Amino acid sequence: MKRISSTFKSAIGKRVGGTLRVAVLGLSMLASGSVLAETVLRVGTWLPPTNAQNAVVWPTWAKWVEEATEGRVKVTIENTSGHPKTLFQAVEDGVYDASFSFNGYVPGQFTLPQIVELPGLGAGAEASSVALWRVYTSRLAKANEFEGLELIGMFTHGPGQIHTREPISSLADLKGKKIRVGGGVQTTLGERMEVTPVGAPAPKVYEMLQQGVIDGVFLPVMEQKVLRLNEVTKYLTVLPDGMYMGAFSIFINPDFMDSLSEQDRAAILSVSGEKLSAMAGRAWDAGDQEGYAAAEAAGVTINRVQPGSPMAVEFEKLTAGMDQQWIDSVKDRGVDAAAALAELREIARNYQAPVAK
């Protein structure tokens, strides 16, 4: 089975890491002369502090964990300046106990989560996140793409749209333009649009636009506020169902989970999974609404493409066959990809958010 990186720890290394954790905790107890009162769960994160993931999702989950474990597990959140693709390895290596990342940053490794990124889903981030979690865990997890990690949530951002420095009247206007592409289905879209793709993590986009390194970017509308795109892109093109959804995974170190009591392990899982996935998607949906408000306040020209309009039809033609292209790309994963895609879309389109109590 594939690994995320050749430098991932071996099973022996993991056991050594787990033993070291216990030894360190034991020494701390001896030094203090008291019984260890709590376990610290270290979360490594990225993106700006104002992003929904850092402003809402992690603090909310931290509160849930601490309440569910009755204070026996405390969550600390640490921001990293490294590339988010390294966080998969960092959590498996025990540098952090838990984290999240965009699956598309590791090309070829996480192909199955792209199921939710395909154009035409027609749902928001909360519905898409719940659908992804249910279908991935029930139909796709057996492919073991996340070997060495324990998934505790999956989510999407809102529909990806087109942010540019100059106006566009058709998708053909993007041909040859330097566009930041984050990976995953965005890569396929960029190829079909014949853009000049530029790879970079999202936090670098503002600087790249400001310096003229790129002409535009595919991102959800949230980033008009969070990444301050309203300062460096004066044109926002909004397709009816968006271009794509971006798939993220939330994961935890299995050794960390094994070091907990059964009670605390169960408590953490009780506030993760679908509950965490839905909350994350809901937070990113709210972020999109704030993004629209920020764009309007800054005078960004928003072109809301109507269904059936020339650009909408252009996009439909451009993306024809992408479903089958993805299905063919995952034939080696040993899953029924077509059935999974049909189920995911049914769940997402019929999803009704639970009424808050």
PDB file of N, CA and C in Angstrom, residues 34 39 70 88 99 105 118 130 159 163 202 237 257 263 275 283 292 312 315 318 320 330 332 340:
ATOM      1  N   SER A  34       3.561  14.074  41.801  1.00  0.00           N
ATOM      2  CA  SER A  34       2.106  13.953  41.805  1.00  0.00           C
ATOM      3  C   SER A  34       1.658  13.145  40.610  1.00  0.00           C
ATOM      4  N   THR A  39      -4.015  14.891  30.057  1.00  0.00           N
ATOM      5  CA  THR A  39      -3.242  14.605  28.853  1.00  0.00           C
ATOM      6  C   THR A  39      -3.404  15.776  27.903  1.00  0.00           C
ATOM      7  N   GLU A  70     -14.194  15.203  30.476  1.00  0.00           N
ATOM      8  CA  GLU A  70     -14.296  15.792  31.819  1.00  0.00           C
ATOM      9  C   GLU A  70     -12.976  16.410  32.260  1.00  0.00           C
ATOM     10  N   PHE A  88       0.481  15.672   7.259  1.00  0.00           N
ATOM     11  CA  PHE A  88       0.148  14.246   7.298  1.00  0.00           C
ATOM     12  C   PHE A  88       1.290  13.478   7.962  1.00  0.00           C
ATOM     13  N   SER A  99      -4.164  17.032  13.293  1.00  0.00           N
ATOM     14  CA  SER A  99      -4.080  18.156  12.372  1.00  0.00           C
ATOM     15  C   SER A  99      -5.121  17.986  11.274  1.00  0.00           C
ATOM     16  N   TYR A 105      -2.928  18.498  -1.831  1.00  0.00           N
ATOM     17  CA  TYR A 105      -1.530  18.904  -1.724  1.00  0.00           C
ATOM     18  C   TYR A 105      -0.568  17.721  -1.867  1.00  0.00           C
ATOM     19  N   LEU A 118     -15.716  16.909  -7.502  1.00  0.00           N
ATOM     20  CA  LEU A 118     -16.161  16.935  -8.895  1.00  0.00           C
ATOM     21  C   LEU A 118     -17.253  17.977  -9.117  1.00  0.00           C
ATOM     22  N   VAL A 130     -20.763  16.207   5.278  1.00  0.00           N
ATOM     23  CA  VAL A 130     -21.453  15.049   5.851  1.00  0.00           C
ATOM     24  C   VAL A 130     -21.493  13.901   4.840  1.00  0.00           C
ATOM     25  N   PRO A 159     -18.212  26.207  -2.460  1.00  0.00           N
ATOM     26  CA  PRO A 159     -17.907  26.090  -3.893  1.00  0.00           C
ATOM     27  C   PRO A 159     -16.746  26.995  -4.308  1.00  0.00           C
ATOM     28  N   HIS A 163     -11.377  34.100  -8.926  1.00  0.00           N
ATOM     29  CA  HIS A 163     -10.972  35.433  -8.459  1.00  0.00           C
ATOM     30  C   HIS A 163      -9.854  35.917  -9.385  1.00  0.00           C
ATOM     31  N   ALA A 202      -2.397  28.085  -0.037  1.00  0.00           N
ATOM     32  CA  ALA A 202      -3.317  29.225  -0.062  1.00  0.00           C
ATOM     33  C   ALA A 202      -2.780  30.484   0.633  1.00  0.00           C
ATOM     34  N   THR A 237     -15.899  35.888 -10.243  1.00  0.00           N
ATOM     35  CA  THR A 237     -16.852  35.222 -11.125  1.00  0.00           C
ATOM     36  C   THR A 237     -17.431  34.022 -10.384  1.00  0.00           C
ATOM     37  N   MET A 257      -3.982   7.945  20.374  1.00  0.00           N
ATOM     38  CA  MET A 257      -5.278   7.390  20.761  1.00  0.00           C
ATOM     39  C   MET A 257      -5.096   6.130  21.605  1.00  0.00           C
ATOM     40  N   GLN A 263     -12.166   4.951  27.903  1.00  0.00           N
ATOM     41  CA  GLN A 263     -13.192   5.956  28.160  1.00  0.00           C
ATOM     42  C   GLN A 263     -12.891   7.253  27.423  1.00  0.00           C
ATOM     43  N   LYS A 275     -20.112  14.460  13.396  1.00  0.00           N
ATOM     44  CA  LYS A 275     -20.387  15.682  14.151  1.00  0.00           C
ATOM     45  C   LYS A 275     -19.337  16.745  13.858  1.00  0.00           C
ATOM     46  N   ALA A 283     -19.101  25.892   9.416  1.00  0.00           N
ATOM     47  CA  ALA A 283     -18.250  27.057   9.665  1.00  0.00           C
ATOM     48  C   ALA A 283     -17.715  27.637   8.359  1.00  0.00           C
ATOM     49  N   TYR A 292     -18.515  37.200   0.816  1.00  0.00           N
ATOM     50  CA  TYR A 292     -19.340  38.012  -0.097  1.00  0.00           C
ATOM     51  C   TYR A 292     -19.486  39.435   0.439  1.00  0.00           C
ATOM     52  N   ALA A 312     -22.230  29.563 -18.171  1.00  0.00           N
ATOM     53  CA  ALA A 312     -22.655  28.350 -17.476  1.00  0.00           C
ATOM     54  C   ALA A 312     -22.630  27.157 -18.428  1.00  0.00           C
ATOM     55  N   PHE A 315     -19.089  26.133 -19.099  1.00  0.00           N
ATOM     56  CA  PHE A 315     -18.511  25.333 -18.022  1.00  0.00           C
ATOM     57  C   PHE A 315     -19.008  23.891 -18.082  1.00  0.00           C
ATOM     58  N   LEU A 318     -17.118  22.186 -20.769  1.00  0.00           N
ATOM     59  CA  LEU A 318     -15.719  22.034 -20.400  1.00  0.00           C
ATOM     60  C   LEU A 318     -15.508  20.880 -19.416  1.00  0.00           C
ATOM     61  N   ALA A 320     -17.515  18.174 -19.079  1.00  0.00           N
ATOM     62  CA  ALA A 320     -18.131  16.910 -19.508  1.00  0.00           C
ATOM     63  C   ALA A 320     -17.118  15.769 -19.442  1.00  0.00           C
ATOM     64  N   VAL A 330      -9.377   5.791 -10.294  1.00  0.00           N
ATOM     65  CA  VAL A 330      -9.317   5.093  -9.000  1.00  0.00           C
ATOM     66  C   VAL A 330      -9.627   3.601  -9.137  1.00  0.00           C
ATOM     67  N   ASP A 332      -7.700   1.221  -9.429  1.00  0.00           N
ATOM     68  CA  ASP A 332      -6.766   0.399  -8.664  1.00  0.00           C
ATOM     69  C   ASP A 332      -7.034   0.425  -7.167  1.00  0.00           C
ATOM     70  N   ALA A 340     -20.383   4.860  -5.260  1.00  0.00           N
ATOM     71  CA  ALA A 340     -20.056   5.801  -4.190  1.00  0.00           C
ATOM     72  C   ALA A 340     -20.383   7.232  -4.601  1.00  0.00           C
TER      73      ALA A 340
END
